[in-house]
Every structure is written in C-alpha cells, then in structure tokens.
Amino acid sequence: MKLGVEPRFIPPAAPQHNGRHERMHRTLKDETAKSPASDRMEQQARFDAFRRSYNEERPHEALEQTTPASHWSRPGRLLPERIDEPWYDADHEVRRVRSEGSIKWRGETVFIGEALAGELVGLAELEDGGHIVRFIGRDLGVIDPALRFHRFAPPRARLRSAVETQRKPE
C-alpha cells in the first residue's frame, strides 16, 4: 500500500474467485512438496527448478501456449530508494505494529494483523468510544470500547485464533 498497491479481498473459502492463482499453488505443491525433500537446501532447489520450469519452459493455455517469461519485461519505473513512513492527522494516535501483529493500546495488547508488522497505524476516536484503525488511506477496522478489534475485511481462517486469544475475559 505504501507503493500504491491496493489489496482486493475475495470471500473466504472461495477459490473460484482466484482460480489461476489457486491452480498455480496446486501445481507447485504437486511438483515440489508431495513427499517433501530431506533438507531445506534440497527443498529450495525444487522450488527454484519449479519457478524456472513454470515461467520459462512450460506453455500456459491462458497465454496462448507461450511462457510467462516471454511476456515479461522490466517495469518502466524503479522503486523509490526510500519509502516514507505513513503520515496521520493530528487527531490520530500512532502506534507501531509489533512483529506478531499486535499493538499496545490503553494498557492492553490488541491484535491488528501480521501483515502490518513493523508499520505505523493511526487510531482516531469515534463517537461511541471506539477507535478506527487506519493504515495510510485504508480503514482497517475498529477497536471497540472493550478493546476488541473488528476488521472490515473478511477475516483469514489462520488469524481467527490469534484474534480470539486477544479478547479479554468477559
């Protein structure tokens, strides 16, 4: 998002919305991980061979039986040398997301999301006493007065347990 790339969410458990990507993962698993390698070096070699084959040798039906590498060209723009930290209005309190995806808020640990580890988020108070959590220009969710985070995007299955562990006993 710092570079202007916006996430697009699909409903949980709806691979038909992202079929090409899901198919690539199935092929990757079939060719590299069914009966995994005996060590990390051998496993990495399998991944490297798969990447080379998938992109440079294997024809793709969606590309009229050509390879992805034959369509790739270097981007016309370079990434910036330095990416500035997000800036928030004066009515926001700013917190840095910890490596496990949480922030310290009102004396409690609140899980926001692992994808934001190391990033600054802004929190602005709402009329009901909750706080909206923002990253750059995107509203991520709300921390309610009971200090529970409610995300606006559909929750990922593997994060649900992390969110549940952050809830205070009632």
mmCIF file with all atom_site columns, C-alpha atoms in Angstrom:
data_model
loop_
_atom_site.group_PDB
_atom_site.id
_atom_site.type_symbol
_atom_site.label_atom_id
_atom_site.label_alt_id
_atom_site.label_comp_id
_atom_site.label_asym_id
_atom_site.label_entity_id
_atom_site.label_seq_id
_atom_site.pdbx_PDB_ins_code
_atom_site.Cartn_x
_atom_site.Cartn_y
_atom_site.Cartn_z
_atom_site.occupancy
_atom_site.B_iso_or_equiv
_atom_site.pdbx_formal_charge
_atom_site.auth_seq_id
_atom_site.auth_comp_id
_atom_site.auth_asym_id
_atom_site.auth_atom_id
_atom_site.pdbx_PDB_model_num
ATOM 1   C CA . MET A 1 1   ? 0.000   0.000   0.000   1.00 0.00 ? 1   MET A CA 1
ATOM 2   C CA . LYS A 1 2   ? 2.952   2.297   0.564   1.00 0.00 ? 2   LYS A CA 1
ATOM 3   C CA . LEU A 1 3   ? 3.695   1.957   -3.153  1.00 0.00 ? 3   LEU A CA 1
ATOM 4   C CA . GLY A 1 4   ? 0.076   2.482   -4.205  1.00 0.00 ? 4   GLY A CA 1
ATOM 5   C CA . VAL A 1 5   ? -0.900  -1.200  -4.492  1.00 0.00 ? 5   VAL A CA 1
ATOM 6   C CA . GLU A 1 6   ? -4.364  -1.770  -3.053  1.00 0.00 ? 6   GLU A CA 1
ATOM 7   C CA . PRO A 1 7   ? -5.448  -5.167  -1.683  1.00 0.00 ? 7   PRO A CA 1
ATOM 8   C CA . ARG A 1 8   ? -8.512  -6.847  -3.141  1.00 0.00 ? 8   ARG A CA 1
ATOM 9   C CA . PHE A 1 9   ? -10.357 -9.255  -0.901  1.00 0.00 ? 9   PHE A CA 1
ATOM 10  C CA . ILE A 1 10  ? -12.285 -12.318 -2.000  1.00 0.00 ? 10  ILE A CA 1
ATOM 11  C CA . PRO A 1 11  ? -14.733 -14.160 0.229   1.00 0.00 ? 11  PRO A CA 1
ATOM 12  C CA . PRO A 1 12  ? -13.104 -16.757 2.493   1.00 0.00 ? 12  PRO A CA 1
ATOM 13  C CA . ALA A 1 13  ? -13.142 -20.283 1.064   1.00 0.00 ? 13  ALA A CA 1
ATOM 14  C CA . ALA A 1 14  ? -13.987 -19.008 -2.439  1.00 0.00 ? 14  ALA A CA 1
ATOM 15  C CA . PRO A 1 15  ? -11.067 -20.147 -4.624  1.00 0.00 ? 15  PRO A CA 1
ATOM 16  C CA . GLN A 1 16  ? -13.224 -19.799 -7.742  1.00 0.00 ? 16  GLN A CA 1
ATOM 17  C CA . HIS A 1 17  ? -12.674 -16.043 -7.436  1.00 0.00 ? 17  HIS A CA 1
ATOM 18  C CA . ASN A 1 18  ? -8.941  -16.544 -7.833  1.00 0.00 ? 18  ASN A CA 1
ATOM 19  C CA . GLY A 1 19  ? -8.741  -19.716 -9.901  1.00 0.00 ? 19  GLY A CA 1
ATOM 20  C CA . ARG A 1 20  ? -5.464  -19.079 -11.744 1.00 0.00 ? 20  ARG A CA 1
ATOM 21  C CA . HIS A 1 21  ? -3.625  -18.428 -8.531  1.00 0.00 ? 21  HIS A CA 1
ATOM 22  C CA . GLU A 1 22  ? -5.161  -21.475 -6.821  1.00 0.00 ? 22  GLU A CA 1
ATOM 23  C CA . ARG A 1 23  ? -4.225  -23.661 -9.810  1.00 0.00 ? 23  ARG A CA 1
ATOM 24  C CA . MET A 1 24  ? -0.621  -22.466 -9.662  1.00 0.00 ? 24  MET A CA 1
ATOM 25  C CA . HIS A 1 25  ? -0.480  -23.376 -5.963  1.00 0.00 ? 25  HIS A CA 1
ATOM 26  C CA . ARG A 1 26  ? -1.815  -26.863 -6.682  1.00 0.00 ? 26  ARG A CA 1
ATOM 27  C CA . THR A 1 27  ? 0.836   -27.393 -9.361  1.00 0.00 ? 27  THR A CA 1
ATOM 28  C CA . LEU A 1 28  ? 3.546   -26.036 -7.049  1.00 0.00 ? 28  LEU A CA 1
ATOM 29  C CA . LYS A 1 29  ? 2.509   -28.423 -4.278  1.00 0.00 ? 29  LYS A CA 1
ATOM 30  C CA . ASP A 1 30  ? 2.304   -31.415 -6.637  1.00 0.00 ? 30  ASP A CA 1
ATOM 31  C CA . GLU A 1 31  ? 5.737   -30.781 -8.114  1.00 0.00 ? 31  GLU A CA 1
ATOM 32  C CA . THR A 1 32  ? 7.694   -29.686 -5.041  1.00 0.00 ? 32  THR A CA 1
ATOM 33  C CA . ALA A 1 33  ? 6.131   -30.719 -1.758  1.00 0.00 ? 33  ALA A CA 1
ATOM 34  C CA . LYS A 1 34  ? 4.356   -34.051 -2.117  1.00 0.00 ? 34  LYS A CA 1
ATOM 35  C CA . SER A 1 35  ? 6.922   -36.175 -0.355  1.00 0.00 ? 35  SER A CA 1
ATOM 36  C CA . PRO A 1 36  ? 8.975   -33.197 0.826   1.00 0.00 ? 36  PRO A CA 1
ATOM 37  C CA . ALA A 1 37  ? 12.724  -33.014 0.423   1.00 0.00 ? 37  ALA A CA 1
ATOM 38  C CA . SER A 1 38  ? 15.006  -34.351 3.131   1.00 0.00 ? 38  SER A CA 1
ATOM 39  C CA . ASP A 1 39  ? 16.509  -30.920 3.927   1.00 0.00 ? 39  ASP A CA 1
ATOM 40  C CA . ARG A 1 40  ? 15.988  -27.201 3.271   1.00 0.00 ? 40  ARG A CA 1
ATOM 41  C CA . MET A 1 41  ? 18.669  -26.960 0.577   1.00 0.00 ? 41  MET A CA 1
ATOM 42  C CA . GLU A 1 42  ? 17.102  -29.751 -1.477  1.00 0.00 ? 42  GLU A CA 1
ATOM 43  C CA . GLN A 1 43  ? 13.613  -28.247 -0.977  1.00 0.00 ? 43  GLN A CA 1
ATOM 44  C CA . GLN A 1 44  ? 14.858  -24.836 -2.151  1.00 0.00 ? 44  GLN A CA 1
ATOM 45  C CA . ALA A 1 45  ? 16.411  -26.482 -5.217  1.00 0.00 ? 45  ALA A CA 1
ATOM 46  C CA . ARG A 1 46  ? 12.983  -27.989 -6.011  1.00 0.00 ? 46  ARG A CA 1
ATOM 47  C CA . PHE A 1 47  ? 11.335  -24.566 -5.708  1.00 0.00 ? 47  PHE A CA 1
ATOM 48  C CA . ASP A 1 48  ? 13.995  -22.971 -7.925  1.00 0.00 ? 48  ASP A CA 1
ATOM 49  C CA . ALA A 1 49  ? 13.554  -25.674 -10.581 1.00 0.00 ? 49  ALA A CA 1
ATOM 50  C CA . PHE A 1 50  ? 9.771   -25.264 -10.439 1.00 0.00 ? 50  PHE A CA 1
ATOM 51  C CA . ARG A 1 51  ? 9.994   -21.474 -10.846 1.00 0.00 ? 51  ARG A CA 1
ATOM 52  C CA . ARG A 1 52  ? 12.297  -21.841 -13.843 1.00 0.00 ? 52  ARG A CA 1
ATOM 53  C CA . SER A 1 53  ? 10.104  -24.500 -15.480 1.00 0.00 ? 53  SER A CA 1
ATOM 54  C CA . TYR A 1 54  ? 6.794   -22.755 -14.706 1.00 0.00 ? 54  TYR A CA 1
ATOM 55  C CA . ASN A 1 55  ? 7.934   -19.375 -16.030 1.00 0.00 ? 55  ASN A CA 1
ATOM 56  C CA . GLU A 1 56  ? 10.446  -20.194 -18.766 1.00 0.00 ? 56  GLU A CA 1
ATOM 57  C CA . GLU A 1 57  ? 9.643   -23.642 -20.191 1.00 0.00 ? 57  GLU A CA 1
ATOM 58  C CA . ARG A 1 58  ? 6.036   -24.658 -19.522 1.00 0.00 ? 58  ARG A CA 1
ATOM 59  C CA . PRO A 1 59  ? 3.490   -23.235 -22.004 1.00 0.00 ? 59  PRO A CA 1
ATOM 60  C CA . HIS A 1 60  ? 0.357   -21.722 -20.427 1.00 0.00 ? 60  HIS A CA 1
ATOM 61  C CA . GLU A 1 61  ? -3.063  -22.097 -22.018 1.00 0.00 ? 61  GLU A CA 1
ATOM 62  C CA . ALA A 1 62  ? -4.107  -18.621 -20.830 1.00 0.00 ? 62  ALA A CA 1
ATOM 63  C CA . LEU A 1 63  ? -1.080  -17.194 -22.701 1.00 0.00 ? 63  LEU A CA 1
ATOM 64  C CA . GLU A 1 64  ? -1.877  -18.991 -25.980 1.00 0.00 ? 64  GLU A CA 1
ATOM 65  C CA . GLN A 1 65  ? 0.646   -21.768 -25.206 1.00 0.00 ? 65  GLN A CA 1
ATOM 66  C CA . THR A 1 66  ? 3.541   -19.375 -24.598 1.00 0.00 ? 66  THR A CA 1
ATOM 67  C CA . THR A 1 67  ? 5.569   -18.950 -21.416 1.00 0.00 ? 67  THR A CA 1
ATOM 68  C CA . PRO A 1 68  ? 5.140   -16.170 -18.860 1.00 0.00 ? 68  PRO A CA 1
ATOM 69  C CA . ALA A 1 69  ? 8.795   -15.211 -19.331 1.00 0.00 ? 69  ALA A CA 1
ATOM 70  C CA . SER A 1 70  ? 8.128   -14.452 -22.996 1.00 0.00 ? 70  SER A CA 1
ATOM 71  C CA . HIS A 1 71  ? 5.608   -11.786 -21.911 1.00 0.00 ? 71  HIS A CA 1
ATOM 72  C CA . TRP A 1 72  ? 7.599   -10.233 -19.097 1.00 0.00 ? 72  TRP A CA 1
ATOM 73  C CA . SER A 1 73  ? 9.541   -7.023  -19.484 1.00 0.00 ? 73  SER A CA 1
ATOM 74  C CA . ARG A 1 74  ? 11.328  -4.880  -16.942 1.00 0.00 ? 74  ARG A CA 1
ATOM 75  C CA . PRO A 1 75  ? 8.998   -2.299  -15.389 1.00 0.00 ? 75  PRO A CA 1
ATOM 76  C CA . GLY A 1 76  ? 9.316   1.206   -16.768 1.00 0.00 ? 76  GLY A CA 1
ATOM 77  C CA . ARG A 1 77  ? 9.663   2.726   -13.322 1.00 0.00 ? 77  ARG A CA 1
ATOM 78  C CA . LEU A 1 78  ? 12.017  1.925   -10.483 1.00 0.00 ? 78  LEU A CA 1
ATOM 79  C CA . LEU A 1 79  ? 11.042  1.514   -6.878  1.00 0.00 ? 79  LEU A CA 1
ATOM 80  C CA . PRO A 1 80  ? 11.891  4.540   -4.765  1.00 0.00 ? 80  PRO A CA 1
ATOM 81  C CA . GLU A 1 81  ? 15.159  4.338   -2.834  1.00 0.00 ? 81  GLU A CA 1
ATOM 82  C CA . ARG A 1 82  ? 13.345  5.355   0.336   1.00 0.00 ? 82  ARG A CA 1
ATOM 83  C CA . ILE A 1 83  ? 9.710   4.811   1.284   1.00 0.00 ? 83  ILE A CA 1
ATOM 84  C CA . ASP A 1 84  ? 8.414   7.349   3.770   1.00 0.00 ? 84  ASP A CA 1
ATOM 85  C CA . GLU A 1 85  ? 6.536   6.307   6.895   1.00 0.00 ? 85  GLU A CA 1
ATOM 86  C CA . PRO A 1 86  ? 2.774   6.910   6.724   1.00 0.00 ? 86  PRO A CA 1
ATOM 87  C CA . TRP A 1 87  ? 1.575   10.276  7.999   1.00 0.00 ? 87  TRP A CA 1
ATOM 88  C CA . TYR A 1 88  ? -1.598  10.711  10.057  1.00 0.00 ? 88  TYR A CA 1
ATOM 89  C CA . ASP A 1 89  ? -3.616  13.794  11.027  1.00 0.00 ? 89  ASP A CA 1
ATOM 90  C CA . ALA A 1 90  ? -3.185  15.327  14.472  1.00 0.00 ? 90  ALA A CA 1
ATOM 91  C CA . ASP A 1 91  ? -6.433  13.701  15.675  1.00 0.00 ? 91  ASP A CA 1
ATOM 92  C CA . HIS A 1 92  ? -4.814  10.252  15.316  1.00 0.00 ? 92  HIS A CA 1
ATOM 93  C CA . GLU A 1 93  ? -2.745  8.428   17.891  1.00 0.00 ? 93  GLU A CA 1
ATOM 94  C CA . VAL A 1 94  ? 0.032   6.472   16.174  1.00 0.00 ? 94  VAL A CA 1
ATOM 95  C CA . ARG A 1 95  ? 1.234   3.001   17.108  1.00 0.00 ? 95  ARG A CA 1
ATOM 96  C CA . ARG A 1 96  ? 3.833   0.709   15.534  1.00 0.00 ? 96  ARG A CA 1
ATOM 97  C CA . VAL A 1 97  ? 2.570   -2.825  14.908  1.00 0.00 ? 97  VAL A CA 1
ATOM 98  C CA . ARG A 1 98  ? 4.710   -5.407  16.687  1.00 0.00 ? 98  ARG A CA 1
ATOM 99  C CA . SER A 1 99  ? 6.296   -8.378  14.923  1.00 0.00 ? 99  SER A CA 1
ATOM 100 C CA . GLU A 1 100 ? 3.426   -10.699 15.926  1.00 0.00 ? 100 GLU A CA 1
ATOM 101 C CA . GLY A 1 101 ? 0.821   -8.248  14.560  1.00 0.00 ? 101 GLY A CA 1
ATOM 102 C CA . SER A 1 102 ? -0.371  -6.519  17.719  1.00 0.00 ? 102 SER A CA 1
ATOM 103 C CA . ILE A 1 103 ? -0.261  -3.010  19.144  1.00 0.00 ? 103 ILE A CA 1
ATOM 104 C CA . LYS A 1 104 ? -0.262  -1.799  22.725  1.00 0.00 ? 104 LYS A CA 1
ATOM 105 C CA . TRP A 1 105 ? -3.491  0.159   23.271  1.00 0.00 ? 105 TRP A CA 1
ATOM 106 C CA . ARG A 1 106 ? -4.856  1.510   26.535  1.00 0.00 ? 106 ARG A CA 1
ATOM 107 C CA . GLY A 1 107 ? -2.606  -0.854  28.504  1.00 0.00 ? 107 GLY A CA 1
ATOM 108 C CA . GLU A 1 108 ? -3.718  -3.932  26.557  1.00 0.00 ? 108 GLU A CA 1
ATOM 109 C CA . THR A 1 109 ? -2.333  -5.887  23.614  1.00 0.00 ? 109 THR A CA 1
ATOM 110 C CA . VAL A 1 110 ? -4.681  -5.767  20.608  1.00 0.00 ? 110 VAL A CA 1
ATOM 111 C CA . PHE A 1 111 ? -4.098  -7.967  17.546  1.00 0.00 ? 111 PHE A CA 1
ATOM 112 C CA . ILE A 1 112 ? -4.345  -5.968  14.283  1.00 0.00 ? 112 ILE A CA 1
ATOM 113 C CA . GLY A 1 113 ? -2.674  -8.217  11.708  1.00 0.00 ? 113 GLY A CA 1
ATOM 114 C CA . GLU A 1 114 ? 0.659   -9.867  10.979  1.00 0.00 ? 114 GLU A CA 1
ATOM 115 C CA . ALA A 1 115 ? 0.854   -8.279  7.527   1.00 0.00 ? 115 ALA A CA 1
ATOM 116 C CA . LEU A 1 116 ? 1.393   -4.881  9.167   1.00 0.00 ? 116 LEU A CA 1
ATOM 117 C CA . ALA A 1 117 ? 4.301   -5.934  11.392  1.00 0.00 ? 117 ALA A CA 1
ATOM 118 C CA . GLY A 1 118 ? 6.699   -3.019  11.742  1.00 0.00 ? 118 GLY A CA 1
ATOM 119 C CA . GLU A 1 119 ? 4.294   -0.491  10.221  1.00 0.00 ? 119 GLU A CA 1
ATOM 120 C CA . LEU A 1 120 ? 2.750   2.612   11.771  1.00 0.00 ? 120 LEU A CA 1
ATOM 121 C CA . VAL A 1 121 ? -1.039  2.676   12.107  1.00 0.00 ? 121 VAL A CA 1
ATOM 122 C CA . GLY A 1 122 ? -3.206  5.632   13.066  1.00 0.00 ? 122 GLY A CA 1
ATOM 123 C CA . LEU A 1 123 ? -6.106  5.437   15.523  1.00 0.00 ? 123 LEU A CA 1
ATOM 124 C CA . ALA A 1 124 ? -8.856  8.047   15.600  1.00 0.00 ? 124 ALA A CA 1
ATOM 125 C CA . GLU A 1 125 ? -11.572 8.164   18.252  1.00 0.00 ? 125 GLU A CA 1
ATOM 126 C CA . LEU A 1 126 ? -15.191 7.547   17.271  1.00 0.00 ? 126 LEU A CA 1
ATOM 127 C CA . GLU A 1 127 ? -18.281 8.962   18.977  1.00 0.00 ? 127 GLU A CA 1
ATOM 128 C CA . ASP A 1 128 ? -19.111 5.619   20.629  1.00 0.00 ? 128 ASP A CA 1
ATOM 129 C CA . GLY A 1 129 ? -15.723 5.482   22.363  1.00 0.00 ? 129 GLY A CA 1
ATOM 130 C CA . GLY A 1 130 ? -14.192 3.048   19.910  1.00 0.00 ? 130 GLY A CA 1
ATOM 131 C CA . HIS A 1 131 ? -11.230 3.846   17.683  1.00 0.00 ? 131 HIS A CA 1
ATOM 132 C CA . ILE A 1 132 ? -10.925 3.385   13.946  1.00 0.00 ? 132 ILE A CA 1
ATOM 133 C CA . VAL A 1 133 ? -7.606  1.854   12.883  1.00 0.00 ? 133 VAL A CA 1
ATOM 134 C CA . ARG A 1 134 ? -6.083  3.163   9.639   1.00 0.00 ? 134 ARG A CA 1
ATOM 135 C CA . PHE A 1 135 ? -3.081  2.302   7.539   1.00 0.00 ? 135 PHE A CA 1
ATOM 136 C CA . ILE A 1 136 ? -2.227  5.018   5.033   1.00 0.00 ? 136 ILE A CA 1
ATOM 137 C CA . GLY A 1 137 ? -5.599  5.733   3.362   1.00 0.00 ? 137 GLY A CA 1
ATOM 138 C CA . ARG A 1 138 ? -7.360  2.490   4.254   1.00 0.00 ? 138 ARG A CA 1
ATOM 139 C CA . ASP A 1 139 ? -9.654  1.954   7.227   1.00 0.00 ? 139 ASP A CA 1
ATOM 140 C CA . LEU A 1 140 ? -8.731  -1.475  8.595   1.00 0.00 ? 140 LEU A CA 1
ATOM 141 C CA . GLY A 1 141 ? -11.264 -1.889  11.369  1.00 0.00 ? 141 GLY A CA 1
ATOM 142 C CA . VAL A 1 142 ? -12.431 -0.647  14.742  1.00 0.00 ? 142 VAL A CA 1
ATOM 143 C CA . ILE A 1 143 ? -11.189 -1.254  18.262  1.00 0.00 ? 143 ILE A CA 1
ATOM 144 C CA . ASP A 1 144 ? -14.369 -1.255  20.352  1.00 0.00 ? 144 ASP A CA 1
ATOM 145 C CA . PRO A 1 145 ? -14.547 0.120   23.914  1.00 0.00 ? 145 PRO A CA 1
ATOM 146 C CA . ALA A 1 146 ? -13.926 -3.424  25.239  1.00 0.00 ? 146 ALA A CA 1
ATOM 147 C CA . LEU A 1 147 ? -10.595 -3.350  23.313  1.00 0.00 ? 147 LEU A CA 1
ATOM 148 C CA . ARG A 1 148 ? -11.593 -5.960  20.702  1.00 0.00 ? 148 ARG A CA 1
ATOM 149 C CA . PHE A 1 149 ? -10.527 -5.368  17.094  1.00 0.00 ? 149 PHE A CA 1
ATOM 150 C CA . HIS A 1 150 ? -13.187 -5.844  14.417  1.00 0.00 ? 150 HIS A CA 1
ATOM 151 C CA . ARG A 1 151 ? -11.666 -5.858  10.936  1.00 0.00 ? 151 ARG A CA 1
ATOM 152 C CA . PHE A 1 152 ? -13.577 -4.569  7.935   1.00 0.00 ? 152 PHE A CA 1
ATOM 153 C CA . ALA A 1 153 ? -12.149 -7.158  5.524   1.00 0.00 ? 153 ALA A CA 1
ATOM 154 C CA . PRO A 1 154 ? -13.182 -10.811 5.795   1.00 0.00 ? 154 PRO A CA 1
ATOM 155 C CA . PRO A 1 155 ? -11.011 -12.498 8.433   1.00 0.00 ? 155 PRO A CA 1
ATOM 156 C CA . ARG A 1 156 ? -8.480  -15.087 7.298   1.00 0.00 ? 156 ARG A CA 1
ATOM 157 C CA . ALA A 1 157 ? -9.007  -18.518 8.844   1.00 0.00 ? 157 ALA A CA 1
ATOM 158 C CA . ARG A 1 158 ? -5.484  -18.737 10.320  1.00 0.00 ? 158 ARG A CA 1
ATOM 159 C CA . LEU A 1 159 ? -5.862  -15.333 12.012  1.00 0.00 ? 159 LEU A CA 1
ATOM 160 C CA . ARG A 1 160 ? -9.159  -16.064 13.745  1.00 0.00 ? 160 ARG A CA 1
ATOM 161 C CA . SER A 1 161 ? -7.451  -17.953 16.547  1.00 0.00 ? 161 SER A CA 1
ATOM 162 C CA . ALA A 1 162 ? -4.989  -15.102 17.065  1.00 0.00 ? 162 ALA A CA 1
ATOM 163 C CA . VAL A 1 163 ? -7.842  -12.616 17.299  1.00 0.00 ? 163 VAL A CA 1
ATOM 164 C CA . GLU A 1 164 ? -9.695  -14.842 19.749  1.00 0.00 ? 164 GLU A CA 1
ATOM 165 C CA . THR A 1 165 ? -6.656  -15.083 22.020  1.00 0.00 ? 165 THR A CA 1
ATOM 166 C CA . GLN A 1 166 ? -6.514  -11.292 22.289  1.00 0.00 ? 166 GLN A CA 1
ATOM 167 C CA . ARG A 1 167 ? -10.057 -10.938 23.648  1.00 0.00 ? 167 ARG A CA 1
ATOM 168 C CA . LYS A 1 168 ? -10.444 -10.014 27.276  1.00 0.00 ? 168 LYS A CA 1
ATOM 169 C CA . PRO A 1 169 ? -12.405 -12.419 29.504  1.00 0.00 ? 169 PRO A CA 1
ATOM 170 C CA . GLU A 1 170 ? -15.981 -11.261 29.990  1.00 0.00 ? 170 GLU A CA 1
#
